[in-house]
PDB file of C-alpha atoms in Angstrom:
ATOM      1  CA  UNK A 822     -32.099 -39.944  -0.438  1.00  0.00           C
ATOM      2  CA  UNK A 823     -35.810 -39.340   0.161  1.00  0.00           C
ATOM      3  CA  UNK A 824     -37.496 -35.968   0.583  1.00  0.00           C
ATOM      4  CA  UNK A 825     -38.139 -36.736   4.254  1.00  0.00           C
ATOM      5  CA  UNK A 826     -34.434 -37.475   4.775  1.00  0.00           C
ATOM      6  CA  UNK A 827     -33.499 -34.137   3.204  1.00  0.00           C
ATOM      7  CA  UNK A 828     -36.078 -32.350   5.364  1.00  0.00           C
ATOM      8  CA  UNK A 829     -34.750 -34.017   8.527  1.00  0.00           C
ATOM      9  CA  UNK A 830     -31.193 -32.976   7.648  1.00  0.00           C
ATOM     10  CA  UNK A 831     -32.377 -29.399   7.078  1.00  0.00           C
ATOM     11  CA  UNK A 832     -34.216 -29.318  10.419  1.00  0.00           C
ATOM     12  CA  UNK A 833     -31.199 -30.784  12.236  1.00  0.00           C
ATOM     13  CA  UNK A 834     -28.953 -28.202  10.594  1.00  0.00           C
ATOM     14  CA  UNK A 835     -31.267 -25.347  11.572  1.00  0.00           C
ATOM     15  CA  UNK A 836     -31.474 -26.549  15.177  1.00  0.00           C
ATOM     16  CA  UNK A 837     -27.715 -26.924  15.401  1.00  0.00           C
ATOM     17  CA  UNK A 838     -27.271 -23.343  14.168  1.00  0.00           C
ATOM     18  CA  UNK A 839     -29.810 -22.121  16.711  1.00  0.00           C
ATOM     19  CA  UNK A 840     -27.950 -23.870  19.531  1.00  0.00           C
ATOM     20  CA  UNK A 841     -24.616 -22.389  18.430  1.00  0.00           C
ATOM     21  CA  UNK A 842     -26.147 -18.917  18.214  1.00  0.00           C
ATOM     22  CA  UNK A 843     -27.497 -18.913  21.778  1.00  0.00           C
ATOM     23  CA  UNK A 844     -24.136 -17.970  23.269  1.00  0.00           C
ATOM     24  CA  UNK A 845     -23.202 -15.302  20.733  1.00  0.00           C
ATOM     25  CA  UNK A 846     -22.950 -11.960  22.592  1.00  0.00           C
ATOM     26  CA  UNK A 847     -23.757  -9.904  19.484  1.00  0.00           C
ATOM     27  CA  UNK A 848     -27.069 -11.751  19.119  1.00  0.00           C
ATOM     28  CA  UNK A 849     -28.223 -11.302  22.719  1.00  0.00           C
ATOM     29  CA  UNK A 850     -30.545  -8.400  23.392  1.00  0.00           C
ATOM     30  CA  UNK A 851     -29.579  -6.204  26.347  1.00  0.00           C
ATOM     31  CA  UNK A 852     -32.830  -4.933  27.833  1.00  0.00           C
ATOM     32  CA  UNK A 853     -30.914  -2.550  30.083  1.00  0.00           C
ATOM     33  CA  UNK A 854     -29.265  -0.733  27.196  1.00  0.00           C
ATOM     34  CA  UNK A 855     -31.570   1.957  25.845  1.00  0.00           C
ATOM     35  CA  UNK A 856     -29.157   4.304  24.041  1.00  0.00           C
ATOM     36  CA  UNK A 857     -26.034   4.079  21.895  1.00  0.00           C
ATOM     37  CA  UNK A 858     -23.669   5.761  24.345  1.00  0.00           C
ATOM     38  CA  UNK A 859     -21.480   4.869  26.100  1.00  0.00           C
ATOM     39  CA  UNK A 860     -20.026   2.819  23.267  1.00  0.00           C
ATOM     40  CA  UNK A 861     -19.359  -0.789  24.272  1.00  0.00           C
ATOM     41  CA  UNK A 862     -17.905  -2.129  21.005  1.00  0.00           C
ATOM     42  CA  UNK A 863     -15.345   0.457  19.939  1.00  0.00           C
ATOM     43  CA  UNK A 864     -14.059  -1.414  16.867  1.00  0.00           C
ATOM     44  CA  UNK A 865     -17.568  -1.921  15.496  1.00  0.00           C
ATOM     45  CA  UNK A 866     -18.536   1.703  16.083  1.00  0.00           C
ATOM     46  CA  UNK A 867     -15.264   2.868  14.507  1.00  0.00           C
ATOM     47  CA  UNK A 868     -16.207   0.966  11.342  1.00  0.00           C
ATOM     48  CA  UNK A 869     -19.500   2.857  11.260  1.00  0.00           C
ATOM     49  CA  UNK A 870     -17.688   6.176  11.664  1.00  0.00           C
ATOM     50  CA  UNK A 871     -15.384   5.346   8.750  1.00  0.00           C
ATOM     51  CA  UNK A 872     -18.168   4.504   6.330  1.00  0.00           C
ATOM     52  CA  UNK A 873     -20.455   7.351   7.389  1.00  0.00           C
ATOM     53  CA  UNK A 874     -17.616   9.831   6.794  1.00  0.00           C
ATOM     54  CA  UNK A 875     -17.555   8.757   3.130  1.00  0.00           C
ATOM     55  CA  UNK A 876     -21.197   9.546   2.408  1.00  0.00           C
ATOM     56  CA  UNK A 877     -22.043  10.706  -1.105  1.00  0.00           C
ATOM     57  CA  UNK A 878     -25.049  11.055  -3.388  1.00  0.00           C
ATOM     58  CA  UNK A 879     -25.033   9.832  -7.006  1.00  0.00           C
ATOM     59  CA  UNK A 880     -25.771  13.280  -8.423  1.00  0.00           C
ATOM     60  CA  UNK A 881     -22.469  14.677  -7.189  1.00  0.00           C
ATOM     61  CA  UNK A 882     -20.738  12.618  -9.899  1.00  0.00           C
ATOM     62  CA  UNK A 883     -22.851  14.263 -12.593  1.00  0.00           C
ATOM     63  CA  UNK A 884     -25.831  13.071 -14.607  1.00  0.00           C
ATOM     64  CA  UNK A 885     -24.538  13.722 -18.113  1.00  0.00           C
ATOM     65  CA  UNK A 886     -25.050  11.174 -20.868  1.00  0.00           C
ATOM     66  CA  UNK A 887     -22.224   9.349 -22.621  1.00  0.00           C
ATOM     67  CA  UNK A 888     -21.663   7.027 -25.554  1.00  0.00           C
ATOM     68  CA  UNK A 889     -20.164   3.542 -25.685  1.00  0.00           C
ATOM     69  CA  UNK A 890     -19.625   3.737 -29.435  1.00  0.00           C
ATOM     70  CA  UNK A 891     -15.863   4.046 -29.013  1.00  0.00           C
ATOM     71  CA  UNK A 892     -15.748   0.452 -27.759  1.00  0.00           C
ATOM     72  CA  UNK A 893     -16.020  -2.774 -29.795  1.00  0.00           C
ATOM     73  CA  UNK A 894     -19.541  -4.201 -29.874  1.00  0.00           C
ATOM     74  CA  UNK A 895     -18.658  -7.190 -27.681  1.00  0.00           C
ATOM     75  CA  UNK A 896     -17.257  -5.039 -24.895  1.00  0.00           C
ATOM     76  CA  UNK A 897     -20.149  -2.610 -25.268  1.00  0.00           C
ATOM     77  CA  UNK A 898     -22.635  -5.430 -24.701  1.00  0.00           C
ATOM     78  CA  UNK A 899     -20.804  -6.545 -21.565  1.00  0.00           C
ATOM     79  CA  UNK A 900     -20.929  -3.028 -20.117  1.00  0.00           C
ATOM     80  CA  UNK A 901     -24.645  -2.858 -20.873  1.00  0.00           C
ATOM     81  CA  UNK A 902     -25.280  -6.166 -19.103  1.00  0.00           C
ATOM     82  CA  UNK A 903     -23.272  -5.190 -16.034  1.00  0.00           C
ATOM     83  CA  UNK A 904     -24.981  -1.809 -15.728  1.00  0.00           C
ATOM     84  CA  UNK A 905     -28.376  -3.458 -16.116  1.00  0.00           C
ATOM     85  CA  UNK A 906     -27.584  -6.041 -13.452  1.00  0.00           C
ATOM     86  CA  UNK A 907     -26.359  -3.521 -10.885  1.00  0.00           C
ATOM     87  CA  UNK A 908     -29.251  -1.154 -11.529  1.00  0.00           C
ATOM     88  CA  UNK A 909     -31.750  -3.760 -10.313  1.00  0.00           C
ATOM     89  CA  UNK A 910     -29.523  -5.813  -7.987  1.00  0.00           C
ATOM     90  CA  UNK A 911     -31.064  -5.691  -4.534  1.00  0.00           C
ATOM     91  CA  UNK A 912     -29.453  -7.272  -1.491  1.00  0.00           C
ATOM     92  CA  UNK A 913     -31.373  -5.169   1.025  1.00  0.00           C
ATOM     93  CA  UNK A 914     -33.378  -8.135   2.297  1.00  0.00           C
ATOM     94  CA  UNK A 915     -30.098  -9.890   3.123  1.00  0.00           C
ATOM     95  CA  UNK A 916     -28.780  -6.830   4.951  1.00  0.00           C
ATOM     96  CA  UNK A 917     -32.071  -6.474   6.826  1.00  0.00           C
ATOM     97  CA  UNK A 918     -31.649 -10.046   8.056  1.00  0.00           C
ATOM     98  CA  UNK A 919     -28.166  -9.320   9.374  1.00  0.00           C
ATOM     99  CA  UNK A 920     -29.446  -6.144  11.013  1.00  0.00           C
ATOM    100  CA  UNK A 921     -32.328  -8.003  12.667  1.00  0.00           C
ATOM    101  CA  UNK A 922     -30.104 -10.828  13.910  1.00  0.00           C
ATOM    102  CA  UNK A 923     -27.475  -8.622  15.543  1.00  0.00           C
ATOM    103  CA  UNK A 924     -28.777  -6.837  18.626  1.00  0.00           C
ATOM    104  CA  UNK A 925     -26.049  -4.336  19.477  1.00  0.00           C
ATOM    105  CA  UNK A 926     -26.676  -0.716  18.391  1.00  0.00           C
ATOM    106  CA  UNK A 927     -23.110  -0.131  17.164  1.00  0.00           C
ATOM    107  CA  UNK A 928     -23.598  -2.748  14.428  1.00  0.00           C
ATOM    108  CA  UNK A 929     -27.097  -1.536  13.614  1.00  0.00           C
ATOM    109  CA  UNK A 930     -25.694   1.936  12.974  1.00  0.00           C
ATOM    110  CA  UNK A 931     -23.448   0.408  10.318  1.00  0.00           C
ATOM    111  CA  UNK A 932     -26.160  -1.716   8.714  1.00  0.00           C
ATOM    112  CA  UNK A 933     -28.582   1.209   8.691  1.00  0.00           C
ATOM    113  CA  UNK A 934     -26.056   3.282   6.793  1.00  0.00           C
ATOM    114  CA  UNK A 935     -25.329   0.391   4.441  1.00  0.00           C
ATOM    115  CA  UNK A 936     -29.018   0.009   3.589  1.00  0.00           C
ATOM    116  CA  UNK A 937     -29.135   3.684   2.658  1.00  0.00           C
ATOM    117  CA  UNK A 938     -25.973   3.308   0.580  1.00  0.00           C
ATOM    118  CA  UNK A 939     -27.542   0.407  -1.345  1.00  0.00           C
ATOM    119  CA  UNK A 940     -30.186   2.837  -2.588  1.00  0.00           C
ATOM    120  CA  UNK A 941     -27.424   5.209  -3.712  1.00  0.00           C
ATOM    121  CA  UNK A 942     -25.689   2.390  -5.579  1.00  0.00           C
ATOM    122  CA  UNK A 943     -28.803   1.410  -7.497  1.00  0.00           C
ATOM    123  CA  UNK A 944     -29.543   5.031  -8.353  1.00  0.00           C
ATOM    124  CA  UNK A 945     -25.970   5.578  -9.513  1.00  0.00           C
ATOM    125  CA  UNK A 946     -26.130   2.628 -11.914  1.00  0.00           C
ATOM    126  CA  UNK A 947     -29.603   3.628 -13.075  1.00  0.00           C
ATOM    127  CA  UNK A 948     -28.215   7.050 -14.025  1.00  0.00           C
ATOM    128  CA  UNK A 949     -25.448   5.375 -16.027  1.00  0.00           C
ATOM    129  CA  UNK A 950     -27.976   3.051 -17.640  1.00  0.00           C
ATOM    130  CA  UNK A 951     -29.968   5.940 -19.097  1.00  0.00           C
ATOM    131  CA  UNK A 952     -27.376   6.316 -21.859  1.00  0.00           C
ATOM    132  CA  UNK A 953     -27.564   2.648 -22.851  1.00  0.00           C
ATOM    133  CA  UNK A 954     -29.939   0.828 -25.194  1.00  0.00           C
ATOM    134  CA  UNK A 955     -30.106  -2.550 -23.530  1.00  0.00           C
ATOM    135  CA  UNK A 956     -31.860  -5.729 -24.629  1.00  0.00           C
ATOM    136  CA  UNK A 957     -30.505  -8.317 -22.242  1.00  0.00           C
ATOM    137  CA  UNK A 958     -31.960 -10.899 -19.891  1.00  0.00           C
ATOM    138  CA  UNK A 959     -29.671 -11.925 -17.053  1.00  0.00           C
ATOM    139  CA  UNK A 960     -29.811 -15.046 -14.932  1.00  0.00           C
ATOM    140  CA  UNK A 961     -28.325 -14.856 -11.463  1.00  0.00           C
ATOM    141  CA  UNK A 962     -28.566 -17.654  -8.923  1.00  0.00           C
ATOM    142  CA  UNK A 963     -26.380 -15.945  -6.331  1.00  0.00           C
ATOM    143  CA  UNK A 964     -29.217 -14.341  -4.372  1.00  0.00           C
ATOM    144  CA  UNK A 965     -30.877 -17.716  -3.840  1.00  0.00           C
ATOM    145  CA  UNK A 966     -27.597 -19.223  -2.627  1.00  0.00           C
ATOM    146  CA  UNK A 967     -26.783 -16.269  -0.361  1.00  0.00           C
ATOM    147  CA  UNK A 968     -30.296 -16.270   1.085  1.00  0.00           C
ATOM    148  CA  UNK A 969     -30.018 -19.975   1.855  1.00  0.00           C
ATOM    149  CA  UNK A 970     -26.642 -19.525   3.563  1.00  0.00           C
ATOM    150  CA  UNK A 971     -27.835 -16.538   5.606  1.00  0.00           C
ATOM    151  CA  UNK A 972     -30.913 -18.460   6.733  1.00  0.00           C
ATOM    152  CA  UNK A 973     -29.334 -21.797   7.600  1.00  0.00           C
ATOM    153  CA  UNK A 974     -25.753 -21.202   8.703  1.00  0.00           C
ATOM    154  CA  UNK A 975     -24.626 -20.411  12.219  1.00  0.00           C
ATOM    155  CA  UNK A 976     -23.788 -16.819  13.091  1.00  0.00           C
ATOM    156  CA  UNK A 977     -20.150 -17.318  12.119  1.00  0.00           C
ATOM    157  CA  UNK A 978     -21.184 -18.810   8.792  1.00  0.00           C
ATOM    158  CA  UNK A 979     -23.517 -15.904   8.130  1.00  0.00           C
ATOM    159  CA  UNK A 980     -20.707 -13.418   8.732  1.00  0.00           C
ATOM    160  CA  UNK A 981     -18.488 -15.283   6.268  1.00  0.00           C
ATOM    161  CA  UNK A 982     -21.317 -15.210   3.736  1.00  0.00           C
ATOM    162  CA  UNK A 983     -21.869 -11.501   4.306  1.00  0.00           C
ATOM    163  CA  UNK A 984     -18.232 -10.589   3.637  1.00  0.00           C
ATOM    164  CA  UNK A 985     -18.027 -12.915   0.640  1.00  0.00           C
ATOM    165  CA  UNK A 986     -21.204 -11.365  -0.737  1.00  0.00           C
ATOM    166  CA  UNK A 987     -19.604  -7.919  -0.562  1.00  0.00           C
ATOM    167  CA  UNK A 988     -16.315  -8.957  -2.171  1.00  0.00           C
ATOM    168  CA  UNK A 989     -16.440 -12.109  -4.295  1.00  0.00           C
ATOM    169  CA  UNK A 990     -19.873 -11.246  -5.672  1.00  0.00           C
ATOM    170  CA  UNK A 991     -18.802  -7.882  -7.077  1.00  0.00           C
ATOM    171  CA  UNK A 992     -16.291  -9.218  -9.599  1.00  0.00           C
ATOM    172  CA  UNK A 993     -18.363  -7.824 -12.472  1.00  0.00           C
ATOM    173  CA  UNK A 994     -17.661  -4.292 -11.213  1.00  0.00           C
ATOM    174  CA  UNK A 995     -13.924  -4.851 -11.640  1.00  0.00           C
ATOM    175  CA  UNK A 996     -14.549  -6.088 -15.178  1.00  0.00           C
ATOM    176  CA  UNK A 997     -16.647  -2.992 -15.848  1.00  0.00           C
ATOM    177  CA  UNK A 998     -13.819  -0.801 -14.589  1.00  0.00           C
ATOM    178  CA  UNK A 999     -11.265  -2.562 -16.796  1.00  0.00           C
ATOM    179  CA  UNK A1000     -13.453  -2.093 -19.865  1.00  0.00           C
ATOM    180  CA  UNK A1001     -14.022   1.603 -19.169  1.00  0.00           C
ATOM    181  CA  UNK A1002     -10.275   2.130 -18.819  1.00  0.00           C
ATOM    182  CA  UNK A1003      -9.868   1.128 -22.465  1.00  0.00           C
ATOM    183  CA  UNK A1004     -11.595   4.294 -23.643  1.00  0.00           C
ATOM    184  CA  UNK A1005     -10.231   7.761 -22.894  1.00  0.00           C
ATOM    185  CA  UNK A1006     -13.751   9.107 -23.395  1.00  0.00           C
ATOM    186  CA  UNK A1007     -15.175   6.893 -20.639  1.00  0.00           C
ATOM    187  CA  UNK A1008     -12.447   7.027 -18.003  1.00  0.00           C
ATOM    188  CA  UNK A1009     -14.287   9.774 -16.128  1.00  0.00           C
ATOM    189  CA  UNK A1010     -17.031   7.242 -15.328  1.00  0.00           C
ATOM    190  CA  UNK A1011     -14.619   5.155 -13.269  1.00  0.00           C
ATOM    191  CA  UNK A1012     -14.914   7.448 -10.243  1.00  0.00           C
ATOM    192  CA  UNK A1013     -18.513   6.230  -9.926  1.00  0.00           C
ATOM    193  CA  UNK A1014     -17.455   2.595  -9.959  1.00  0.00           C
ATOM    194  CA  UNK A1015     -14.671   3.283  -7.461  1.00  0.00           C
ATOM    195  CA  UNK A1016     -17.183   4.864  -5.067  1.00  0.00           C
ATOM    196  CA  UNK A1017     -19.197   1.641  -5.004  1.00  0.00           C
ATOM    197  CA  UNK A1018     -16.085  -0.544  -4.753  1.00  0.00           C
ATOM    198  CA  UNK A1019     -14.832   1.487  -1.791  1.00  0.00           C
ATOM    199  CA  UNK A1020     -18.167   1.002  -0.023  1.00  0.00           C
ATOM    200  CA  UNK A1021     -18.069  -2.723  -0.699  1.00  0.00           C
ATOM    201  CA  UNK A1022     -14.554  -2.914   0.724  1.00  0.00           C
ATOM    202  CA  UNK A1023     -15.752  -1.382   3.998  1.00  0.00           C
ATOM    203  CA  UNK A1024     -18.656  -3.852   4.161  1.00  0.00           C
ATOM    204  CA  UNK A1025     -16.254  -6.748   3.648  1.00  0.00           C
ATOM    205  CA  UNK A1026     -13.963  -5.582   6.435  1.00  0.00           C
ATOM    206  CA  UNK A1027     -16.949  -5.028   8.715  1.00  0.00           C
ATOM    207  CA  UNK A1028     -17.907  -8.694   8.428  1.00  0.00           C
ATOM    208  CA  UNK A1029     -14.410  -9.650   9.569  1.00  0.00           C
ATOM    209  CA  UNK A1030     -14.636  -7.234  12.517  1.00  0.00           C
ATOM    210  CA  UNK A1031     -17.889  -8.833  13.645  1.00  0.00           C
ATOM    211  CA  UNK A1032     -16.323 -12.276  13.159  1.00  0.00           C
ATOM    212  CA  UNK A1033     -13.709 -11.461  15.810  1.00  0.00           C
ATOM    213  CA  UNK A1034     -16.535 -11.223  18.343  1.00  0.00           C
ATOM    214  CA  UNK A1035     -18.016 -14.553  17.250  1.00  0.00           C
ATOM    215  CA  UNK A1036     -17.742 -17.255  19.931  1.00  0.00           C
ATOM    216  CA  UNK A1037     -18.571 -20.347  17.858  1.00  0.00           C
ATOM    217  CA  UNK A1038     -16.414 -19.756  14.802  1.00  0.00           C
ATOM    218  CA  UNK A1039     -16.722 -22.277  11.943  1.00  0.00           C
ATOM    219  CA  UNK A1040     -13.651 -24.424  11.367  1.00  0.00           C
ATOM    220  CA  UNK A1041     -11.500 -24.035   8.283  1.00  0.00           C
ATOM    221  CA  UNK A1042     -13.282 -26.820   6.419  1.00  0.00           C
ATOM    222  CA  UNK A1043     -16.651 -25.124   6.886  1.00  0.00           C
ATOM    223  CA  UNK A1044     -15.206 -21.737   5.948  1.00  0.00           C
ATOM    224  CA  UNK A1045     -13.765 -23.159   2.736  1.00  0.00           C
ATOM    225  CA  UNK A1046     -17.059 -24.878   1.906  1.00  0.00           C
ATOM    226  CA  UNK A1047     -18.997 -21.602   2.092  1.00  0.00           C
ATOM    227  CA  UNK A1048     -16.409 -19.723   0.037  1.00  0.00           C
ATOM    228  CA  UNK A1049     -16.286 -22.410  -2.660  1.00  0.00           C
ATOM    229  CA  UNK A1050     -20.066 -22.344  -3.090  1.00  0.00           C
ATOM    230  CA  UNK A1051     -20.055 -18.579  -3.556  1.00  0.00           C
ATOM    231  CA  UNK A1052     -17.075 -18.712  -5.940  1.00  0.00           C
ATOM    232  CA  UNK A1053     -18.870 -21.278  -8.098  1.00  0.00           C
ATOM    233  CA  UNK A1054     -22.026 -19.140  -8.246  1.00  0.00           C
ATOM    234  CA  UNK A1055     -20.076 -15.990  -9.140  1.00  0.00           C
ATOM    235  CA  UNK A1056     -18.115 -17.705 -11.916  1.00  0.00           C
ATOM    236  CA  UNK A1057     -21.369 -19.022 -13.374  1.00  0.00           C
ATOM    237  CA  UNK A1058     -22.791 -15.504 -13.298  1.00  0.00           C
ATOM    238  CA  UNK A1059     -19.739 -13.953 -14.975  1.00  0.00           C
ATOM    239  CA  UNK A1060     -19.826 -16.516 -17.767  1.00  0.00           C
ATOM    240  CA  UNK A1061     -23.455 -15.526 -18.318  1.00  0.00           C
ATOM    241  CA  UNK A1062     -22.527 -11.820 -18.314  1.00  0.00           C
ATOM    242  CA  UNK A1063     -19.793 -12.321 -20.904  1.00  0.00           C
ATOM    243  CA  UNK A1064     -21.962 -14.643 -22.984  1.00  0.00           C
ATOM    244  CA  UNK A1065     -20.809 -15.065 -26.536  1.00  0.00           C
ATOM    245  CA  UNK A1066     -19.430 -11.540 -26.788  1.00  0.00           C
ATOM    246  CA  UNK A1067     -16.190 -11.180 -28.690  1.00  0.00           C
ATOM    247  CA  UNK A1068     -13.775  -9.512 -26.314  1.00  0.00           C
ATOM    248  CA  UNK A1069     -10.571  -9.993 -24.371  1.00  0.00           C
ATOM    249  CA  UNK A1070     -12.239 -11.964 -21.565  1.00  0.00           C
ATOM    250  CA  UNK A1071     -12.744 -15.704 -21.454  1.00  0.00           C
ATOM    251  CA  UNK A1072     -13.725 -18.167 -18.752  1.00  0.00           C
ATOM    252  CA  UNK A1073     -10.266 -19.163 -17.543  1.00  0.00           C
ATOM    253  CA  UNK A1074      -8.988 -15.731 -16.389  1.00  0.00           C
ATOM    254  CA  UNK A1075     -12.471 -14.863 -15.096  1.00  0.00           C
ATOM    255  CA  UNK A1076     -12.416 -17.933 -12.860  1.00  0.00           C
ATOM    256  CA  UNK A1077      -8.887 -17.140 -11.720  1.00  0.00           C
ATOM    257  CA  UNK A1078      -9.921 -13.584 -10.845  1.00  0.00           C
ATOM    258  CA  UNK A1079     -12.877 -14.724  -8.723  1.00  0.00           C
ATOM    259  CA  UNK A1080     -10.636 -17.242  -6.969  1.00  0.00           C
ATOM    260  CA  UNK A1081      -8.049 -14.531  -6.345  1.00  0.00           C
ATOM    261  CA  UNK A1082     -10.732 -12.389  -4.670  1.00  0.00           C
ATOM    262  CA  UNK A1083     -11.812 -15.410  -2.621  1.00  0.00           C
ATOM    263  CA  UNK A1084      -8.293 -15.913  -1.284  1.00  0.00           C
ATOM    264  CA  UNK A1085      -8.309 -12.311  -0.054  1.00  0.00           C
ATOM    265  CA  UNK A1086     -11.306 -13.226   2.117  1.00  0.00           C
ATOM    266  CA  UNK A1087      -9.330 -16.183   3.453  1.00  0.00           C
ATOM    267  CA  UNK A1088      -6.562 -13.773   4.465  1.00  0.00           C
ATOM    268  CA  UNK A1089      -9.040 -11.368   6.046  1.00  0.00           C
ATOM    269  CA  UNK A1090     -10.614 -14.104   8.169  1.00  0.00           C
ATOM    270  CA  UNK A1091      -7.210 -15.653   8.909  1.00  0.00           C
ATOM    271  CA  UNK A1092      -7.793 -19.007   7.218  1.00  0.00           C
ATOM    272  CA  UNK A1093      -5.561 -20.815   4.736  1.00  0.00           C
ATOM    273  CA  UNK A1094      -5.954 -19.742   1.136  1.00  0.00           C
ATOM    274  CA  UNK A1095      -7.899 -22.107  -1.102  1.00  0.00           C
ATOM    275  CA  UNK A1096      -6.712 -21.355  -4.631  1.00  0.00           C
ATOM    276  CA  UNK A1097      -3.316 -19.698  -4.113  1.00  0.00           C
ATOM    277  CA  UNK A1098      -3.452 -17.974  -7.496  1.00  0.00           C
ATOM    278  CA  UNK A1099      -2.661 -14.474  -8.715  1.00  0.00           C
ATOM    279  CA  UNK A1100      -4.697 -11.728 -10.311  1.00  0.00           C
ATOM    280  CA  UNK A1101      -4.744 -12.652 -14.039  1.00  0.00           C
ATOM    281  CA  UNK A1102      -5.574  -9.074 -15.051  1.00  0.00           C
ATOM    282  CA  UNK A1103      -2.722  -7.368 -13.206  1.00  0.00           C
TER     283      UNK A1103
END
């Protein structure tokens, strides 16, 4: 296939997405609506109220230092890599795109709060990272994939990507939590990880709430295609995180765990499960 053929396919895909998006009520600006109240989308606003009621700042969990010396060197290296990744991980540009696309103020309240929470997350992991001597370079292709999906998919496809981004793409946090549980001296750090995981859970559910208002929903085949791409990228990332470290994790259960998380998204969006597996770490 020539470069011109690929370009033509891309243009056709973009135009098709634009046509599908024209009838989406959440994407249509209402020039007669100047203020938030009265609320017109109660379920969307309720999601904002839930997440805003859980506001926290990283410092409330403490800023004390800690030591990973109680853990084997392989597991210690994994924790260092995960903390490093999440201290610089930045998905704000992706959230800004969702916020700019959706025109209703109820949703923008949620995204505005999420953007602020992203800053809290990065600060929280940066505080944890202060106690770590890290010498790691991490490769992550997920952002490129997610950016491509959020730019080229229809509105329904972008919502699927958004929820998958906030659930499938956080598998490393669950691994971090499992490693911290192995040390009695480090268990107190888990409350920090749980705070981020709880936020991510609300973001995931919010994508499904918005999806209910989507007029041109992708079919099951398209849904599965998006999920499979993100699963593949996350597994590749986790294998890179684990590297050659000697620990209790290997590629097979890692893949099964990511697939298990992916099937939960299938349930949330009311599509058939893809992998039909179980949590290998339970």
